[in-house]
Amino acid sequence: MRALFALARGSLASAARHPRTAVVLGRLLGTGFLVCFATGLYSHFLQDPLPGMAFLTRPASLYRITQGLHVATGIACIPLLLGKLYTVFPLLFAWPPARTVAGLLERASIALFVASSLVQLATGLVNTYQWYPWPFPFRQVHYALAWVIVASLAIHIGVKLPIITRWWRRRDSIGPDGRLRPVGTGEGRLGSREPRASGVTGVLQRWIERAPAAPDAVSRRTVLGAVGVATGAAVVLSVGQSLPALAAVNVFGPRQQRLGPQALPVNKTARAAGVVGAATDPGWVLTVRSGRRSRVLTRTDLLTLPQTRVTLPIACVEGWSVSADWRGVRVADLAALVGATGRGITVRSLQRGAYATTILEPEFAADPLTLVALELNGAPLDLDHGYPARIIAPARPGVLQTKWLSSLEAR
Ligand SMILES: Nc1nc2c(c(=O)[nH]1)N[C@H]1C(S)=C(S)[C@@H](COP(=O)(O)O)O[C@H]1N2
Ligand SMILES: [Mo]
């Protein structure tokens, strides 16, 4: 086994698989993961605040920026992670797998780190296409894995600190023959000097020996260049889903700026939500309630109240975001009608299920940009955009911008 693994390491060794490459990619990947973690926590707590948490309502595009960054950075991490795994691949064939308890824990933490990162990035990417081919709730699992990743990343960085500091700056002329010494050949023991094995191991040994020699033609620059181009392309060709300046080259992002009814994309249509009947019912009213005080408002009543125009984006957790012009009644004005100024508000939709209720925290309910929107881009709301009325608020995830309102109730 030892001979076989040494042979495998030897035949995988290449100039590109160098600790310096691992450190360069690792720095970028570590930064990317931390950006994803911070922006992800922000998105998580906006949707599930801990008691006592309050949030910024400005700049109005704050969530558009943080979540756009979250998804773009996550996408960038995919080629970076593949490049990093390519670089350190020979280390998989270390034998014995660990010599000490600390070494065993280190390898276990790496296994956990690699596995959870791959699952996190793959499910995250697939989620941006609204594809959920797994039996678990995406958000909770994504959140839990984020902690697993950050904890195992901290252990990983701690263990690798000597290598990281040694290769933080570029150093040439390393190794006995004046060349860079590749990953996996640290013990200076290549396969050819291994004793002959017998049986199955011997067969495998000869088989590996006959494989083409290490591809030294692939240099460190080539690998870093390829990873760089792949990373740049993945980001540039998808970030137009949230960055209008790059909308023209949005090849991979699932949503296009302005493509949809009233120049705004739609994830869930009224038909898919099962609300067509209730939303087009001429008897529709919006109920505004605080304790025993309540007001019942028809759409015409709402249109006779003072109207406010705002320009605010829909910024979906999936990464796409599009700015639009909205017109409607301030939520703060509606709250004042029932004496609920300054309170949080429970928002209810005509739709049943996961979107049935959301909560407007006091800071969002009080913000003058937060509306019960009746119009979008100069025309009455399209049925698919939440007709007869929807919530639009600054600096919030799209998932909280409830469509097809039925009531607002002070908390
Ligand atoms: N009632 C209801 N409101 C909803 C949704 C929904 O499915 N049902 N989708 C939310 C999500 S995830 C986003 S990003 C915004 C915009 O979604 P849309 O593209 O489906 O309009 O509306 C939000 N409001
Ligand atoms: Mo969304």
Coordinates of C-alpha atoms and ligand atoms in Angstrom, one line a residue:
M1 CA 0.0 0.0 0.0
R2 CA 2.8 2.4 1.0
A3 CA 4.6 1.6 -2.2
L4 CA 1.5 2.0 -4.3
F5 CA 0.6 5.4 -2.8
A6 CA 4.1 6.7 -3.1
L7 CA 4.0 5.7 -6.7
A8 CA 0.7 7.5 -7.2
R9 CA 2.1 10.6 -5.6
G10 CA 5.1 10.4 -7.7
S11 CA 3.2 10.0 -11.0
L12 CA 0.8 12.9 -10.0
A13 CA 3.6 15.2 -9.1
S14 CA 4.0 18.2 -11.5
A15 CA 5.5 21.6 -11.3
A16 CA 2.0 23.1 -11.2
R17 CA 1.1 21.1 -8.1
H18 CA 3.2 23.2 -5.9
P19 CA 2.5 24.5 -2.4
R20 CA 2.8 28.0 -3.7
T21 CA -0.1 27.3 -6.2
A22 CA -2.1 25.9 -3.3
V23 CA -1.5 29.0 -1.2
V24 CA -2.3 31.4 -4.0
L25 CA -5.6 29.6 -4.7
G26 CA -6.2 29.1 -1.0
R27 CA -6.0 32.8 -0.3
L28 CA -8.6 33.6 -2.9
L29 CA -10.8 30.8 -1.8
G30 CA -10.6 31.7 1.8
T31 CA -11.5 35.3 1.0
G32 CA -14.4 34.1 -1.2
F33 CA -15.7 31.8 1.5
L34 CA -15.6 34.6 4.1
V35 CA -17.4 37.0 1.8
C36 CA -20.1 34.3 1.2
F37 CA -20.3 33.6 4.9
A38 CA -20.8 37.2 6.0
T39 CA -23.3 38.0 3.2
G40 CA -25.0 34.7 3.8
L41 CA -25.4 35.4 7.5
Y42 CA -26.8 38.8 6.7
S43 CA -29.4 37.3 4.3
H44 CA -30.2 34.6 6.9
F45 CA -30.9 37.0 9.7
L46 CA -32.9 39.3 7.6
Q47 CA -35.2 36.4 7.0
D48 CA -35.0 34.9 10.6
P49 CA -33.9 37.6 12.9
L50 CA -32.7 36.8 16.4
P51 CA -34.6 38.7 19.2
G52 CA -33.5 42.3 19.4
M53 CA -31.9 42.4 16.0
A54 CA -32.5 45.5 13.8
F55 CA -31.4 46.2 10.3
L56 CA -30.3 49.0 8.1
T57 CA -32.9 50.1 5.6
R58 CA -30.5 52.2 3.6
P59 CA -28.9 52.3 1.1
A60 CA -32.1 50.9 -0.5
S61 CA -30.0 48.6 -2.7
L62 CA -28.0 47.2 0.3
Y63 CA -29.4 43.7 0.0
R64 CA -29.1 43.8 -3.8
I65 CA -25.4 44.4 -3.3
T66 CA -24.8 41.9 -0.5
Q67 CA -26.8 39.1 -2.1
G68 CA -25.4 39.9 -5.6
L69 CA -21.9 39.6 -4.0
H70 CA -22.9 36.4 -2.2
V71 CA -24.0 34.6 -5.4
A72 CA -21.2 36.0 -7.6
T73 CA -18.6 35.1 -5.1
G74 CA -20.0 31.6 -4.6
I75 CA -19.9 31.1 -8.4
A76 CA -16.2 32.3 -8.4
C77 CA -15.4 29.8 -5.7
I78 CA -16.4 26.9 -7.9
P79 CA -13.4 27.1 -10.4
L80 CA -11.1 28.2 -7.5
L81 CA -12.1 25.1 -5.5
L82 CA -11.6 22.8 -8.4
G83 CA -8.2 24.3 -9.1
K84 CA -7.2 23.9 -5.5
L85 CA -8.3 20.3 -5.4
Y86 CA -6.3 19.7 -8.6
T87 CA -3.2 21.2 -6.9
V88 CA -3.3 19.2 -3.7
F89 CA -4.7 16.0 -5.2
P90 CA -1.4 14.0 -4.6
L91 CA -1.8 14.6 -0.9
L92 CA -4.8 12.2 -1.0
F93 CA -2.3 9.4 -1.4
A94 CA -0.5 10.0 1.8
W95 CA 0.3 6.7 3.5
P96 CA -0.2 6.0 6.3
P97 CA -3.2 8.4 6.2
A98 CA -2.0 9.9 9.5
R99 CA 0.8 9.3 11.9
T100 CA -0.6 11.1 15.0
V101 CA -4.0 11.8 16.6
A102 CA -3.6 15.4 15.6
G103 CA -2.8 14.3 12.0
L104 CA -5.9 12.2 12.0
L105 CA -8.1 15.0 13.2
E106 CA -6.5 17.3 10.6
R107 CA -7.3 14.9 7.7
A108 CA -10.8 14.4 9.1
S109 CA -11.3 18.1 9.1
I110 CA -10.0 18.4 5.5
A111 CA -12.4 15.6 4.5
L112 CA -15.3 17.5 6.1
F113 CA -14.2 20.8 4.6
V114 CA -13.9 19.5 1.1
A115 CA -17.1 17.5 1.2
S116 CA -19.2 20.3 2.7
S117 CA -17.7 22.9 0.4
L118 CA -18.5 20.8 -2.7
V119 CA -22.1 20.2 -1.5
Q120 CA -22.5 23.8 -0.5
L121 CA -21.3 25.2 -3.8
A122 CA -23.1 22.7 -6.0
T123 CA -26.5 23.0 -4.2
G124 CA -26.1 26.8 -4.0
L125 CA -25.5 27.0 -7.7
V126 CA -28.4 24.7 -8.6
N127 CA -30.6 26.8 -6.2
T128 CA -29.9 29.9 -8.3
Y129 CA -31.7 28.0 -11.1
Q130 CA -34.6 27.3 -8.7
W131 CA -33.9 23.6 -9.0
Y132 CA -34.2 21.7 -5.8
P133 CA -33.4 18.0 -6.7
W134 CA -32.9 17.0 -3.0
P135 CA -35.2 16.1 -0.2
F136 CA -34.0 18.6 2.4
P137 CA -34.9 22.3 2.9
F138 CA -32.3 24.3 1.1
R139 CA -31.9 27.3 3.3
Q140 CA -31.5 25.5 6.6
V141 CA -29.0 23.0 5.2
H142 CA -27.1 25.8 3.4
Y143 CA -26.9 27.7 6.7
A144 CA -25.8 24.7 8.8
L145 CA -23.1 23.8 6.2
A146 CA -21.8 27.3 6.3
W147 CA -20.9 26.9 9.9
V148 CA -19.3 23.5 9.2
I149 CA -17.2 25.0 6.5
V150 CA -16.1 28.0 8.5
A151 CA -15.1 25.8 11.5
S152 CA -13.2 23.3 9.4
L153 CA -11.6 26.1 7.4
A154 CA -10.3 27.6 10.6
I155 CA -8.8 24.3 11.6
H156 CA -7.4 23.9 8.1
I157 CA -5.7 27.3 8.1
G158 CA -4.4 26.7 11.6
V159 CA -2.8 23.4 10.6
K160 CA -1.4 24.7 7.3
L161 CA -0.1 28.0 8.8
P162 CA 3.6 27.0 8.4
I163 CA 3.0 26.3 4.7
I164 CA 0.9 29.3 4.2
T165 CA 3.4 31.7 5.7
R166 CA 6.3 30.0 3.9
W167 CA 4.6 30.4 0.5
W168 CA 2.7 33.6 1.1
R169 CA 5.3 35.4 -1.1
R170 CA 6.7 33.9 -4.2
R171 CA 10.0 32.2 -3.8
D172 CA 11.9 30.6 -6.7
S173 CA 14.8 28.1 -6.8
I174 CA 13.4 25.7 -4.2
G175 CA 14.2 22.0 -4.1
P176 CA 17.3 19.9 -4.3
D177 CA 17.7 20.4 -8.1
G178 CA 17.0 24.1 -8.0
R179 CA 13.4 23.6 -9.2
L180 CA 10.1 24.1 -7.4
R181 CA 9.3 20.9 -5.5
P182 CA 5.8 19.8 -6.2
V183 CA 3.1 18.8 -3.7
G184 CA 3.2 15.2 -2.7
T185 CA 6.9 14.7 -3.1
G186 CA 7.8 16.3 0.2
E187 CA 9.5 13.1 1.4
G188 CA 11.7 13.1 -1.7
R189 CA 10.7 9.6 -2.3
L190 CA 9.4 8.9 -5.8
G191 CA 8.0 5.6 -6.9
S192 CA 10.9 4.2 -8.8
R193 CA 12.9 3.7 -5.7
E194 CA 10.2 1.7 -4.0
P195 CA 10.7 -2.0 -3.3
R196 CA 8.8 -4.4 -5.7
A197 CA 5.5 -5.5 -4.4
S198 CA 3.8 -8.8 -5.1
G199 CA 0.2 -9.8 -5.9
V200 CA -2.4 -7.2 -6.7
T201 CA -0.3 -4.4 -5.3
G202 CA 2.5 -5.3 -7.7
V203 CA 0.1 -5.4 -10.7
L204 CA -1.2 -1.9 -9.8
Q205 CA 2.4 -0.7 -9.2
R206 CA 3.5 -1.8 -12.6
W207 CA 0.3 -0.3 -14.1
I208 CA 1.0 3.1 -12.6
E209 CA 4.6 2.9 -13.6
R210 CA 3.7 2.4 -17.2
A211 CA 1.4 5.5 -17.1
P212 CA 2.8 8.6 -18.8
A213 CA 5.2 10.6 -16.7
A214 CA 4.1 13.7 -14.7
P215 CA 2.9 16.4 -17.1
D216 CA 5.6 18.9 -16.3
A217 CA 4.5 20.7 -19.4
V218 CA 1.6 22.0 -17.3
S219 CA 3.3 24.9 -15.4
R220 CA 2.1 26.7 -12.4
R221 CA 1.3 29.7 -14.6
T222 CA -0.8 27.6 -16.9
V223 CA -2.9 26.2 -14.0
L224 CA -3.3 29.6 -12.3
G225 CA -4.1 31.2 -15.7
A226 CA -6.7 28.5 -16.5
V227 CA -8.3 28.8 -13.1
G228 CA -8.3 32.6 -13.4
V229 CA -9.9 32.6 -16.8
A230 CA -12.6 30.1 -15.7
T231 CA -13.3 32.2 -12.6
G232 CA -13.5 35.4 -14.5
A233 CA -15.7 34.0 -17.2
A234 CA -18.1 32.4 -14.7
V235 CA -18.6 35.7 -12.9
V236 CA -18.7 38.0 -15.9
L237 CA -21.1 35.8 -17.8
S238 CA -23.6 35.5 -14.9
V239 CA -23.3 38.7 -12.8
G240 CA -25.5 40.6 -15.3
Q241 CA -28.4 39.1 -13.5
S242 CA -27.8 41.6 -10.8
L243 CA -25.4 44.2 -12.4
P244 CA -27.3 46.0 -15.2
A245 CA -23.9 47.2 -16.7
L246 CA -23.1 43.5 -17.6
A247 CA -26.7 42.5 -18.5
A248 CA -25.7 42.2 -22.2
V249 CA -23.3 39.3 -21.4
N250 CA -25.5 37.5 -18.9
V251 CA -25.3 34.1 -20.5
F252 CA -25.5 31.9 -17.4
G253 CA -27.6 33.9 -15.0
P254 CA -31.1 32.5 -14.9
R255 CA -32.9 35.9 -15.0
Q256 CA -32.5 38.7 -17.5
Q257 CA -32.9 42.4 -16.5
R258 CA -36.3 43.6 -17.8
L259 CA -37.4 40.3 -19.2
G260 CA -40.9 39.7 -17.8
P261 CA -44.3 41.4 -17.5
Q262 CA -43.8 45.2 -17.0
A263 CA -40.1 44.7 -17.5
L264 CA -39.6 42.7 -14.3
P265 CA -38.8 39.0 -14.1
V266 CA -41.3 36.7 -12.4
N267 CA -40.4 33.5 -10.5
K268 CA -43.9 32.5 -9.3
T269 CA -46.9 33.3 -11.4
A270 CA -50.4 33.9 -9.9
R271 CA -51.5 30.7 -11.5
A272 CA -48.6 28.7 -10.0
A273 CA -49.4 30.2 -6.6
G274 CA -53.0 29.3 -7.0
V275 CA -54.3 32.8 -6.3
V276 CA -55.9 33.8 -9.7
G277 CA -59.4 33.5 -8.3
A278 CA -58.8 35.3 -5.0
A279 CA -56.6 38.0 -6.6
T280 CA -59.1 38.9 -9.3
D281 CA -62.2 38.7 -7.1
P282 CA -64.0 42.1 -7.3
G283 CA -64.8 41.8 -3.6
W284 CA -61.0 41.9 -2.7
V285 CA -60.1 44.1 0.3
L286 CA -57.0 44.8 2.3
T287 CA -57.6 44.5 6.0
V288 CA -55.4 46.6 8.3
R289 CA -55.6 45.7 11.9
S290 CA -54.2 46.6 15.3
G291 CA -55.8 44.8 18.3
R292 CA -59.5 45.6 18.0
R293 CA -59.0 48.5 15.7
S294 CA -59.3 47.7 12.0
R295 CA -59.9 49.2 8.6
V296 CA -61.1 47.4 5.5
L297 CA -59.9 49.0 2.3
T298 CA -60.9 48.3 -1.3
R299 CA -58.4 48.9 -4.1
T300 CA -60.2 52.1 -4.9
D301 CA -59.9 53.2 -1.2
L302 CA -56.2 52.6 -1.4
L303 CA -55.9 54.6 -4.6
T304 CA -57.6 57.6 -3.0
L305 CA -55.1 57.6 -0.1
P306 CA -51.9 59.7 -0.6
Q307 CA -49.7 57.9 -3.2
T308 CA -45.9 57.7 -3.1
R309 CA -43.5 56.8 -5.9
V310 CA -40.3 54.9 -5.1
T311 CA -37.5 53.3 -7.2
L312 CA -36.6 50.0 -5.5
P313 CA -35.1 46.7 -6.6
I314 CA -36.5 43.3 -6.3
A315 CA -33.4 41.4 -5.0
C316 CA -34.0 37.7 -4.9
V317 CA -32.0 35.4 -2.6
E318 CA -31.1 33.5 -5.8
G319 CA -28.9 36.4 -6.9
W320 CA -30.9 38.2 -9.6
S321 CA -32.1 41.7 -8.9
V322 CA -33.9 44.3 -11.0
S323 CA -34.8 47.9 -10.2
A324 CA -38.3 49.1 -10.8
D325 CA -40.6 52.1 -10.2
W326 CA -43.4 51.5 -7.7
R327 CA -46.4 53.6 -6.7
G328 CA -48.7 53.0 -3.8
V329 CA -49.5 53.8 -0.2
R330 CA -46.9 54.0 2.6
V331 CA -47.2 51.2 5.0
A332 CA -46.5 53.7 7.8
D333 CA -49.6 55.7 6.7
L334 CA -51.7 52.5 6.8
A335 CA -50.4 51.7 10.2
A336 CA -51.2 55.2 11.4
L337 CA -54.9 54.6 10.4
V338 CA -55.2 52.0 13.1
G339 CA -52.8 53.7 15.6
A340 CA -50.0 51.2 15.0
T341 CA -47.2 53.7 14.3
G342 CA -43.7 52.3 15.1
R343 CA -44.8 48.7 15.4
G344 CA -43.8 45.6 13.5
I345 CA -46.3 44.2 11.0
T346 CA -47.4 40.7 10.1
V347 CA -48.1 40.7 6.3
R348 CA -50.5 38.1 5.0
S349 CA -50.9 36.9 1.4
L350 CA -53.8 35.4 -0.4
Q351 CA -51.4 32.6 -1.1
R352 CA -51.3 29.6 1.3
G353 CA -48.1 27.8 2.3
A354 CA -44.6 29.1 2.7
Y355 CA -45.4 32.6 1.4
A356 CA -48.6 33.0 3.4
T357 CA -47.1 35.4 6.0
T358 CA -44.0 37.5 6.4
I359 CA -43.0 40.0 9.0
L360 CA -42.1 43.6 8.5
E361 CA -39.8 44.6 11.3
P362 CA -40.5 48.0 12.9
E363 CA -37.7 49.7 11.0
F364 CA -38.9 48.5 7.7
A365 CA -42.6 49.2 8.5
A366 CA -41.7 52.8 9.5
D367 CA -39.5 53.5 6.5
P368 CA -41.1 56.1 4.1
L369 CA -40.0 53.9 1.1
T370 CA -41.9 50.9 2.3
L371 CA -45.2 50.7 0.3
V372 CA -48.2 48.7 -0.3
A373 CA -47.6 48.9 -4.1
L374 CA -50.5 49.2 -6.5
E375 CA -48.6 50.2 -9.6
L376 CA -45.4 49.1 -11.2
N377 CA -43.4 50.9 -14.0
G378 CA -46.3 53.2 -14.7
A379 CA -49.2 50.7 -14.9
P380 CA -51.4 48.8 -12.4
L381 CA -49.5 45.8 -11.0
D382 CA -49.6 42.8 -13.3
L383 CA -51.4 39.8 -11.8
D384 CA -48.0 38.0 -11.7
H385 CA -46.4 40.9 -9.8
G386 CA -48.9 40.7 -7.0
Y387 CA -52.1 42.4 -8.1
P388 CA -54.2 43.8 -6.4
A389 CA -51.4 44.9 -4.0
R390 CA -48.0 43.9 -2.8
I391 CA -45.3 44.9 -0.4
I392 CA -42.2 46.7 -1.6
A393 CA -39.5 47.8 0.9
P394 CA -35.9 48.9 0.7
A395 CA -32.8 46.7 1.5
R396 CA -34.8 43.5 1.9
P397 CA -34.6 40.0 0.3
G398 CA -37.2 39.6 -2.5
V399 CA -38.7 36.6 -0.7
L400 CA -40.1 39.1 1.9
Q401 CA -41.7 41.3 -0.8
T402 CA -45.0 39.6 -0.4
K403 CA -47.4 39.6 -3.4
W404 CA -51.2 39.3 -3.5
L405 CA -51.8 40.9 -0.1
S406 CA -54.7 40.1 2.1
S407 CA -54.0 41.8 5.4
L408 CA -51.5 43.8 7.5
E409 CA -51.7 43.3 11.2
A410 CA -49.6 45.2 13.9
R411 CA -47.6 43.0 16.2
Ligands
LIG1 N1 -47.2 35.6 -2.3 C1 -45.9 35.5 -2.8 N2 -45.1 36.5 -2.7 C2 -43.8 36.5 -3.2 C3 -43.4 35.3 -3.8 C4 -44.3 34.2 -3.9 O1 -44.0 33.2 -4.5 N3 -45.5 34.3 -3.4 N4 -42.1 35.3 -4.3 C5 -41.2 36.1 -3.6 C6 -39.8 36.1 -4.2 S1 -38.9 34.8 -3.8 C7 -39.3 37.2 -4.9 S2 -37.7 37.2 -5.4 C8 -40.2 38.3 -5.2 C9 -40.2 38.4 -6.7 O2 -40.7 37.2 -7.1 P1 -41.4 37.0 -8.5 O3 -40.3 37.1 -9.5 O4 -42.1 35.7 -8.4 O5 -42.4 38.2 -8.6 O6 -41.5 38.2 -4.7 C10 -41.7 37.5 -3.5 N5 -43.0 37.6 -3.1
MO2 MO -36.8 35.2 -4.5

